[in-house]
């Protein structure tokens, strides 16, 4: 069965960085882009960007450009998202999700809580 | 950026009732690129509807979607207790792939 398993909860101080992982199984990793999204407390869902599993190419939401890097390791079917210069506004649950072509997110990871606090 | 608006913000309804949730886009979106998700507390979002009206795998037929242009609707024909959740619409026509703020459905 398709699974996306994310790394565990993280706590950081303002100004720090965090790198999250999303390990996939049950499907061909190269066939689906991995998108990253987040949901802050009391807020809605926010799309952050995607990584192409074949080329490693990326597209980021303008809001995160310069502060986010999405990568992948095809040998272990895992995608990564690093977010830098964290502030309290980055406190959120971060999700990875797979997307086929011009389709919506059909399978999601369980989410990773990132807490940014001094 | 395409902005999505949802209405109402919160609903509290009894089981068995029919409910329609609205989603408006700030620009015309091809119906191919509208999705609806359900999110329960502590869980990841679950894809319900894509392409405006196609149910995702395993989604009960009491969930249906419709709409076109800038006006889209998710209908739950007979509310069940397990439908208590927040429902988000999304456009995936153009980056950034934006979401509406969500409608919270509470079952009495």
PDB file of C-alpha atoms in Angstrom:
ATOM      1  CA  UNK A   1       0.000   0.000   0.000  1.00  0.00           C
ATOM      2  CA  UNK A   2       1.073   3.563  -0.626  1.00  0.00           C
ATOM      3  CA  UNK A   3       2.718   5.128   2.399  1.00  0.00           C
ATOM      4  CA  UNK A   4       4.447   8.418   3.100  1.00  0.00           C
ATOM      5  CA  UNK A   5       6.095   8.392   6.513  1.00  0.00           C
ATOM      6  CA  UNK A   6       7.446  11.627   7.903  1.00  0.00           C
ATOM      7  CA  UNK A   7      10.114  12.251  10.500  1.00  0.00           C
ATOM      8  CA  UNK A   8       9.268  13.097  14.070  1.00  0.00           C
ATOM      9  CA  UNK A   9       8.392  16.320  15.799  1.00  0.00           C
ATOM     10  CA  UNK A  10      11.020  19.051  16.015  1.00  0.00           C
ATOM     11  CA  UNK A  11      11.567  22.006  18.319  1.00  0.00           C
ATOM     12  CA  UNK A  12      13.748  24.943  17.264  1.00  0.00           C
ATOM     13  CA  UNK A  13      14.668  28.383  18.451  1.00  0.00           C
ATOM     14  CA  UNK A  14      14.020  31.436  16.272  1.00  0.00           C
ATOM     15  CA  UNK A  15      16.643  31.846  13.587  1.00  0.00           C
ATOM     16  CA  UNK A  16      17.420  28.145  13.401  1.00  0.00           C
ATOM     17  CA  UNK A  17      16.782  25.688  10.566  1.00  0.00           C
ATOM     18  CA  UNK A  18      14.914  22.420  10.359  1.00  0.00           C
ATOM     19  CA  UNK A  19      15.118  19.585   7.850  1.00  0.00           C
ATOM     20  CA  UNK A  20      12.201  17.175   7.562  1.00  0.00           C
ATOM     21  CA  UNK A  21      12.054  13.875   5.733  1.00  0.00           C
ATOM     22  CA  UNK A  22       9.300  12.005   3.929  1.00  0.00           C
ATOM     23  CA  UNK A  23      10.008   8.335   3.201  1.00  0.00           C
ATOM     24  CA  UNK A  24       7.758   6.723   0.623  1.00  0.00           C
ATOM     25  CA  UNK A  25       6.849   3.144  -0.168  1.00  0.00           C
ATOM     26  CA  UNK A  26       4.281   1.124  -2.065  1.00  0.00           C
ATOM     27  CA  UNK A  27       4.628   2.936  -5.389  1.00  0.00           C
ATOM     28  CA  UNK A  28       7.221   4.083  -7.909  1.00  0.00           C
ATOM     29  CA  UNK A  29       8.950   7.062  -6.304  1.00  0.00           C
ATOM     30  CA  UNK A  30       9.970   8.444  -9.685  1.00  0.00           C
ATOM     31  CA  UNK A  31       6.398   8.641 -10.913  1.00  0.00           C
ATOM     32  CA  UNK A  32       5.070  11.281  -8.570  1.00  0.00           C
ATOM     33  CA  UNK A  33       6.166  14.749  -7.501  1.00  0.00           C
ATOM     34  CA  UNK A  34       6.402  15.328  -3.767  1.00  0.00           C
ATOM     35  CA  UNK A  35       4.684  18.467  -2.539  1.00  0.00           C
ATOM     36  CA  UNK A  36       5.182  20.064   0.854  1.00  0.00           C
ATOM     37  CA  UNK A  37       2.375  21.880   2.651  1.00  0.00           C
ATOM     38  CA  UNK A  38       1.765  23.138   6.152  1.00  0.00           C
ATOM     39  CA  UNK A  39      -1.034  24.033   8.519  1.00  0.00           C
ATOM     40  CA  UNK A  40      -0.348  26.509  11.304  1.00  0.00           C
ATOM     41  CA  UNK A  41      -2.520  26.483  14.443  1.00  0.00           C
ATOM     42  CA  UNK A  42      -5.930  27.943  13.708  1.00  0.00           C
ATOM     43  CA  UNK A  43      -5.025  28.456  10.062  1.00  0.00           C
ATOM     44  CA  UNK A  44      -5.747  26.742   6.769  1.00  0.00           C
ATOM     45  CA  UNK A  45      -3.551  24.683   4.504  1.00  0.00           C
ATOM     46  CA  UNK A  46      -0.621  26.419   2.813  1.00  0.00           C
ATOM     47  CA  UNK A  47       1.229  25.042  -0.194  1.00  0.00           C
ATOM     48  CA  UNK A  48       5.011  25.446   0.008  1.00  0.00           C
ATOM     49  CA  UNK A  49       6.384  23.838  -3.132  1.00  0.00           C
ATOM     50  CA  UNK A  50       7.346  20.603  -4.863  1.00  0.00           C
ATOM     51  CA  UNK A  51      10.324  18.518  -5.864  1.00  0.00           C
ATOM     52  CA  UNK A  52      10.562  16.463  -9.042  1.00  0.00           C
ATOM     53  CA  UNK A  53      11.813  13.019  -8.003  1.00  0.00           C
ATOM     54  CA  UNK A  54      13.540  12.364 -11.325  1.00  0.00           C
ATOM     55  CA  UNK A  55      15.356  15.622 -12.046  1.00  0.00           C
ATOM     56  CA  UNK A  56      15.441  17.095  -8.570  1.00  0.00           C
ATOM     57  CA  UNK A  57      13.921  20.240 -10.008  1.00  0.00           C
ATOM     58  CA  UNK A  58      11.850  22.342  -7.659  1.00  0.00           C
ATOM     59  CA  UNK A  59       9.226  25.051  -7.521  1.00  0.00           C
ATOM     60  CA  UNK A  60       8.640  27.057  -4.392  1.00  0.00           C
ATOM     61  CA  UNK A  61       5.843  29.360  -3.339  1.00  0.00           C
ATOM     62  CA  UNK A  62       7.081  32.931  -3.550  1.00  0.00           C
ATOM     63  CA  UNK A  63       6.585  33.362   0.185  1.00  0.00           C
ATOM     64  CA  UNK A  64       9.266  30.728   0.930  1.00  0.00           C
ATOM     65  CA  UNK A  65      11.777  31.424  -1.828  1.00  0.00           C
ATOM     66  CA  UNK A  66      15.254  31.946  -0.432  1.00  0.00           C
ATOM     67  CA  UNK A  67      14.366  30.210   2.806  1.00  0.00           C
ATOM     68  CA  UNK A  68      13.351  26.715   1.715  1.00  0.00           C
ATOM     69  CA  UNK A  69      15.135  23.895  -0.061  1.00  0.00           C
ATOM     70  CA  UNK A  70      13.442  20.703  -1.230  1.00  0.00           C
ATOM     71  CA  UNK A  71      15.569  17.729  -2.212  1.00  0.00           C
ATOM     72  CA  UNK A  72      15.237  14.000  -2.716  1.00  0.00           C
ATOM     73  CA  UNK A  73      17.269  10.819  -2.473  1.00  0.00           C
ATOM     74  CA  UNK A  74      15.978   8.386  -5.056  1.00  0.00           C
ATOM     75  CA  UNK A  75      18.051   5.520  -3.626  1.00  0.00           C
ATOM     76  CA  UNK A  76      15.873   5.468  -0.526  1.00  0.00           C
ATOM     77  CA  UNK A  77      12.662   6.956  -2.003  1.00  0.00           C
ATOM     78  CA  UNK A  78      12.807   9.882   0.387  1.00  0.00           C
ATOM     79  CA  UNK A  79      12.139  13.579   0.007  1.00  0.00           C
ATOM     80  CA  UNK A  80      13.420  16.339   2.249  1.00  0.00           C
ATOM     81  CA  UNK A  81      12.354  19.867   3.071  1.00  0.00           C
ATOM     82  CA  UNK A  82      14.682  22.292   4.823  1.00  0.00           C
ATOM     83  CA  UNK A  83      13.339  25.584   6.147  1.00  0.00           C
ATOM     84  CA  UNK A  84      15.746  28.220   7.419  1.00  0.00           C
ATOM     85  CA  UNK A  85      15.558  31.412   9.481  1.00  0.00           C
ATOM     86  CA  UNK A  86      12.633  30.084  11.450  1.00  0.00           C
ATOM     87  CA  UNK A  87      10.264  32.387  13.314  1.00  0.00           C
ATOM     88  CA  UNK A  88       7.293  31.682  15.549  1.00  0.00           C
ATOM     89  CA  UNK A  89       5.084  32.015  12.467  1.00  0.00           C
ATOM     90  CA  UNK A  90       6.644  28.822  11.139  1.00  0.00           C
ATOM     91  CA  UNK A  91       5.154  26.809  13.992  1.00  0.00           C
ATOM     92  CA  UNK A  92       2.918  24.383  12.132  1.00  0.00           C
ATOM     93  CA  UNK A  93       2.296  20.808  11.131  1.00  0.00           C
ATOM     94  CA  UNK A  94       4.193  20.140   7.914  1.00  0.00           C
ATOM     95  CA  UNK A  95       2.936  17.574   5.427  1.00  0.00           C
ATOM     96  CA  UNK A  96       4.385  15.896   2.396  1.00  0.00           C
ATOM     97  CA  UNK A  97       2.022  14.607  -0.272  1.00  0.00           C
ATOM     98  CA  UNK A  98       2.414  12.892  -3.607  1.00  0.00           C
ATOM     99  CA  UNK A  99       1.058  14.330  -6.835  1.00  0.00           C
ATOM    100  CA  UNK A 100       0.781  12.709 -10.251  1.00  0.00           C
ATOM    101  CA  UNK A 101       1.026  15.170 -13.103  1.00  0.00           C
ATOM    102  CA  UNK A 102      -1.606  17.896 -12.960  1.00  0.00           C
ATOM    103  CA  UNK A 103      -3.533  16.177 -10.202  1.00  0.00           C
ATOM    104  CA  UNK A 104      -4.288  16.941  -6.557  1.00  0.00           C
ATOM    105  CA  UNK A 105      -2.496  15.483  -3.539  1.00  0.00           C
ATOM    106  CA  UNK A 106      -3.832  11.942  -3.323  1.00  0.00           C
ATOM    107  CA  UNK A 107      -1.707  10.471  -0.526  1.00  0.00           C
ATOM    108  CA  UNK A 108      -0.327  12.418   2.408  1.00  0.00           C
ATOM    109  CA  UNK A 109       2.234  11.837   5.108  1.00  0.00           C
ATOM    110  CA  UNK A 110       1.055  11.831   8.699  1.00  0.00           C
ATOM    111  CA  UNK A 111       2.516  15.274   9.344  1.00  0.00           C
ATOM    112  CA  UNK A 112       5.430  16.610  11.389  1.00  0.00           C
ATOM    113  CA  UNK A 113       4.920  19.207  14.088  1.00  0.00           C
ATOM    114  CA  UNK A 114       7.558  21.924  14.079  1.00  0.00           C
ATOM    115  CA  UNK A 115       7.523  24.232  17.081  1.00  0.00           C
ATOM    116  CA  UNK A 116       9.556  27.434  16.997  1.00  0.00           C
ATOM    117  CA  UNK A 117       9.945  29.096  20.366  1.00  0.00           C
ATOM    118  CA  UNK A 118      12.598  30.863  22.358  1.00  0.00           C
TER     119      UNK A 118
ATOM    120  CA  UNK B   1      -2.330  34.204  -7.061  1.00  0.00           C
ATOM    121  CA  UNK B   2      -5.800  32.678  -7.132  1.00  0.00           C
ATOM    122  CA  UNK B   3      -7.598  33.342  -3.842  1.00  0.00           C
ATOM    123  CA  UNK B   4     -10.234  30.876  -2.618  1.00  0.00           C
ATOM    124  CA  UNK B   5     -13.077  31.817  -0.291  1.00  0.00           C
ATOM    125  CA  UNK B   6     -15.289  29.334   1.526  1.00  0.00           C
ATOM    126  CA  UNK B   7     -18.673  29.696   3.164  1.00  0.00           C
ATOM    127  CA  UNK B   8     -19.903  29.191   5.768  1.00  0.00           C
ATOM    128  CA  UNK B   9     -17.077  29.184   8.277  1.00  0.00           C
ATOM    129  CA  UNK B  10     -18.734  26.744  10.647  1.00  0.00           C
ATOM    130  CA  UNK B  11     -21.821  24.551  10.511  1.00  0.00           C
ATOM    131  CA  UNK B  12     -23.495  22.571  13.267  1.00  0.00           C
ATOM    132  CA  UNK B  13     -26.001  20.059  11.941  1.00  0.00           C
ATOM    133  CA  UNK B  14     -27.815  16.877  12.885  1.00  0.00           C
ATOM    134  CA  UNK B  15     -27.068  13.496  11.313  1.00  0.00           C
ATOM    135  CA  UNK B  16     -29.066  12.608   8.228  1.00  0.00           C
ATOM    136  CA  UNK B  17     -29.276  16.134   6.886  1.00  0.00           C
ATOM    137  CA  UNK B  18     -27.994  17.350   3.543  1.00  0.00           C
ATOM    138  CA  UNK B  19     -25.365  20.104   3.510  1.00  0.00           C
ATOM    139  CA  UNK B  20     -23.740  22.142   0.764  1.00  0.00           C
ATOM    140  CA  UNK B  21     -20.391  23.847   1.231  1.00  0.00           C
ATOM    141  CA  UNK B  22     -19.412  26.687  -1.080  1.00  0.00           C
ATOM    142  CA  UNK B  23     -16.056  27.656  -2.533  1.00  0.00           C
ATOM    143  CA  UNK B  24     -15.384  30.672  -4.733  1.00  0.00           C
ATOM    144  CA  UNK B  25     -12.233  31.411  -6.690  1.00  0.00           C
ATOM    145  CA  UNK B  26     -10.958  34.916  -7.446  1.00  0.00           C
ATOM    146  CA  UNK B  27     -10.377  33.933 -11.081  1.00  0.00           C
ATOM    147  CA  UNK B  28     -12.008  31.430 -13.389  1.00  0.00           C
ATOM    148  CA  UNK B  29     -10.593  27.981 -12.782  1.00  0.00           C
ATOM    149  CA  UNK B  30     -11.065  25.124 -15.200  1.00  0.00           C
ATOM    150  CA  UNK B  31     -13.216  22.547 -13.428  1.00  0.00           C
ATOM    151  CA  UNK B  32     -10.506  19.941 -13.986  1.00  0.00           C
ATOM    152  CA  UNK B  33      -8.443  21.623 -11.297  1.00  0.00           C
ATOM    153  CA  UNK B  34     -10.694  21.907  -8.249  1.00  0.00           C
ATOM    154  CA  UNK B  35     -10.377  19.469  -5.340  1.00  0.00           C
ATOM    155  CA  UNK B  36     -11.947  19.041  -1.935  1.00  0.00           C
ATOM    156  CA  UNK B  37     -10.247  17.603   1.142  1.00  0.00           C
ATOM    157  CA  UNK B  38     -11.516  16.505   4.539  1.00  0.00           C
ATOM    158  CA  UNK B  39      -9.326  16.950   7.607  1.00  0.00           C
ATOM    159  CA  UNK B  40     -10.108  15.604  11.061  1.00  0.00           C
ATOM    160  CA  UNK B  41      -8.195  16.677  14.195  1.00  0.00           C
ATOM    161  CA  UNK B  42      -4.787  15.074  14.442  1.00  0.00           C
ATOM    162  CA  UNK B  43      -5.020  13.575  10.961  1.00  0.00           C
ATOM    163  CA  UNK B  44      -3.653  14.466   7.558  1.00  0.00           C
ATOM    164  CA  UNK B  45      -6.056  15.816   4.950  1.00  0.00           C
ATOM    165  CA  UNK B  46      -7.863  13.209   2.867  1.00  0.00           C
ATOM    166  CA  UNK B  47      -8.711  13.757  -0.780  1.00  0.00           C
ATOM    167  CA  UNK B  48     -12.481  13.564  -1.311  1.00  0.00           C
ATOM    168  CA  UNK B  49     -13.160  15.047  -4.736  1.00  0.00           C
ATOM    169  CA  UNK B  50     -10.981  16.027  -7.696  1.00  0.00           C
ATOM    170  CA  UNK B  51     -11.787  17.505 -11.068  1.00  0.00           C
ATOM    171  CA  UNK B  52     -14.723  19.281  -9.351  1.00  0.00           C
ATOM    172  CA  UNK B  53     -16.951  16.193  -9.291  1.00  0.00           C
ATOM    173  CA  UNK B  54     -14.951  12.932  -9.324  1.00  0.00           C
ATOM    174  CA  UNK B  55     -14.853  11.042  -6.039  1.00  0.00           C
ATOM    175  CA  UNK B  56     -11.464   9.783  -4.948  1.00  0.00           C
ATOM    176  CA  UNK B  57     -10.943   6.102  -4.294  1.00  0.00           C
ATOM    177  CA  UNK B  58     -12.993   4.799  -1.386  1.00  0.00           C
ATOM    178  CA  UNK B  59     -15.042   7.955  -0.872  1.00  0.00           C
ATOM    179  CA  UNK B  60     -18.738   7.232  -0.141  1.00  0.00           C
ATOM    180  CA  UNK B  61     -21.264   8.361  -2.703  1.00  0.00           C
ATOM    181  CA  UNK B  62     -22.941  10.672  -0.209  1.00  0.00           C
ATOM    182  CA  UNK B  63     -20.119  13.081  -1.099  1.00  0.00           C
ATOM    183  CA  UNK B  64     -20.523  14.903  -4.402  1.00  0.00           C
ATOM    184  CA  UNK B  65     -19.014  17.945  -6.061  1.00  0.00           C
ATOM    185  CA  UNK B  66     -20.243  20.387  -8.651  1.00  0.00           C
ATOM    186  CA  UNK B  67     -19.616  23.809 -10.092  1.00  0.00           C
ATOM    187  CA  UNK B  68     -17.832  25.736 -12.757  1.00  0.00           C
ATOM    188  CA  UNK B  69     -16.097  29.015 -13.433  1.00  0.00           C
ATOM    189  CA  UNK B  70     -15.571  30.609 -10.042  1.00  0.00           C
ATOM    190  CA  UNK B  71     -18.298  28.873  -8.035  1.00  0.00           C
ATOM    191  CA  UNK B  72     -17.915  25.341  -6.685  1.00  0.00           C
ATOM    192  CA  UNK B  73     -19.842  23.215  -4.199  1.00  0.00           C
ATOM    193  CA  UNK B  74     -19.274  20.134  -2.070  1.00  0.00           C
ATOM    194  CA  UNK B  75     -22.494  18.397  -1.038  1.00  0.00           C
ATOM    195  CA  UNK B  76     -22.864  15.777   1.656  1.00  0.00           C
ATOM    196  CA  UNK B  77     -26.240  14.192   1.057  1.00  0.00           C
ATOM    197  CA  UNK B  78     -26.781  12.462   4.402  1.00  0.00           C
ATOM    198  CA  UNK B  79     -24.551  13.580   7.241  1.00  0.00           C
ATOM    199  CA  UNK B  80     -22.951  10.861   9.327  1.00  0.00           C
ATOM    200  CA  UNK B  81     -21.280  11.419  12.722  1.00  0.00           C
ATOM    201  CA  UNK B  82     -17.888  10.626  11.159  1.00  0.00           C
ATOM    202  CA  UNK B  83     -18.277  13.564   8.757  1.00  0.00           C
ATOM    203  CA  UNK B  84     -17.372  15.956  11.544  1.00  0.00           C
ATOM    204  CA  UNK B  85     -14.265  17.662  10.119  1.00  0.00           C
ATOM    205  CA  UNK B  86     -12.887  20.701   8.340  1.00  0.00           C
ATOM    206  CA  UNK B  87     -13.392  20.747   4.577  1.00  0.00           C
ATOM    207  CA  UNK B  88     -10.980  22.584   2.287  1.00  0.00           C
ATOM    208  CA  UNK B  89     -11.263  23.367  -1.395  1.00  0.00           C
ATOM    209  CA  UNK B  90      -8.118  23.715  -3.509  1.00  0.00           C
ATOM    210  CA  UNK B  91      -7.234  24.899  -6.974  1.00  0.00           C
ATOM    211  CA  UNK B  92      -4.338  23.110  -8.663  1.00  0.00           C
ATOM    212  CA  UNK B  93      -4.615  24.889 -11.969  1.00  0.00           C
ATOM    213  CA  UNK B  94      -1.886  27.410 -11.369  1.00  0.00           C
ATOM    214  CA  UNK B  95       0.974  27.796  -8.932  1.00  0.00           C
ATOM    215  CA  UNK B  96       0.772  28.617  -6.072  1.00  0.00           C
ATOM    216  CA  UNK B  97      -1.756  25.840  -5.514  1.00  0.00           C
ATOM    217  CA  UNK B  98      -3.983  27.650  -3.076  1.00  0.00           C
ATOM    218  CA  UNK B  99      -6.588  26.467  -0.596  1.00  0.00           C
ATOM    219  CA  UNK B 100      -9.694  28.012   0.851  1.00  0.00           C
ATOM    220  CA  UNK B 101      -9.763  28.793   4.594  1.00  0.00           C
ATOM    221  CA  UNK B 102     -11.976  25.783   5.280  1.00  0.00           C
ATOM    222  CA  UNK B 103     -15.495  25.070   6.536  1.00  0.00           C
ATOM    223  CA  UNK B 104     -15.799  23.333   9.889  1.00  0.00           C
ATOM    224  CA  UNK B 105     -18.701  20.887  10.028  1.00  0.00           C
ATOM    225  CA  UNK B 106     -19.853  19.806  13.455  1.00  0.00           C
ATOM    226  CA  UNK B 107     -22.371  16.991  13.917  1.00  0.00           C
ATOM    227  CA  UNK B 108     -24.774  17.496  16.803  1.00  0.00           C
TER     228      UNK B 108
END
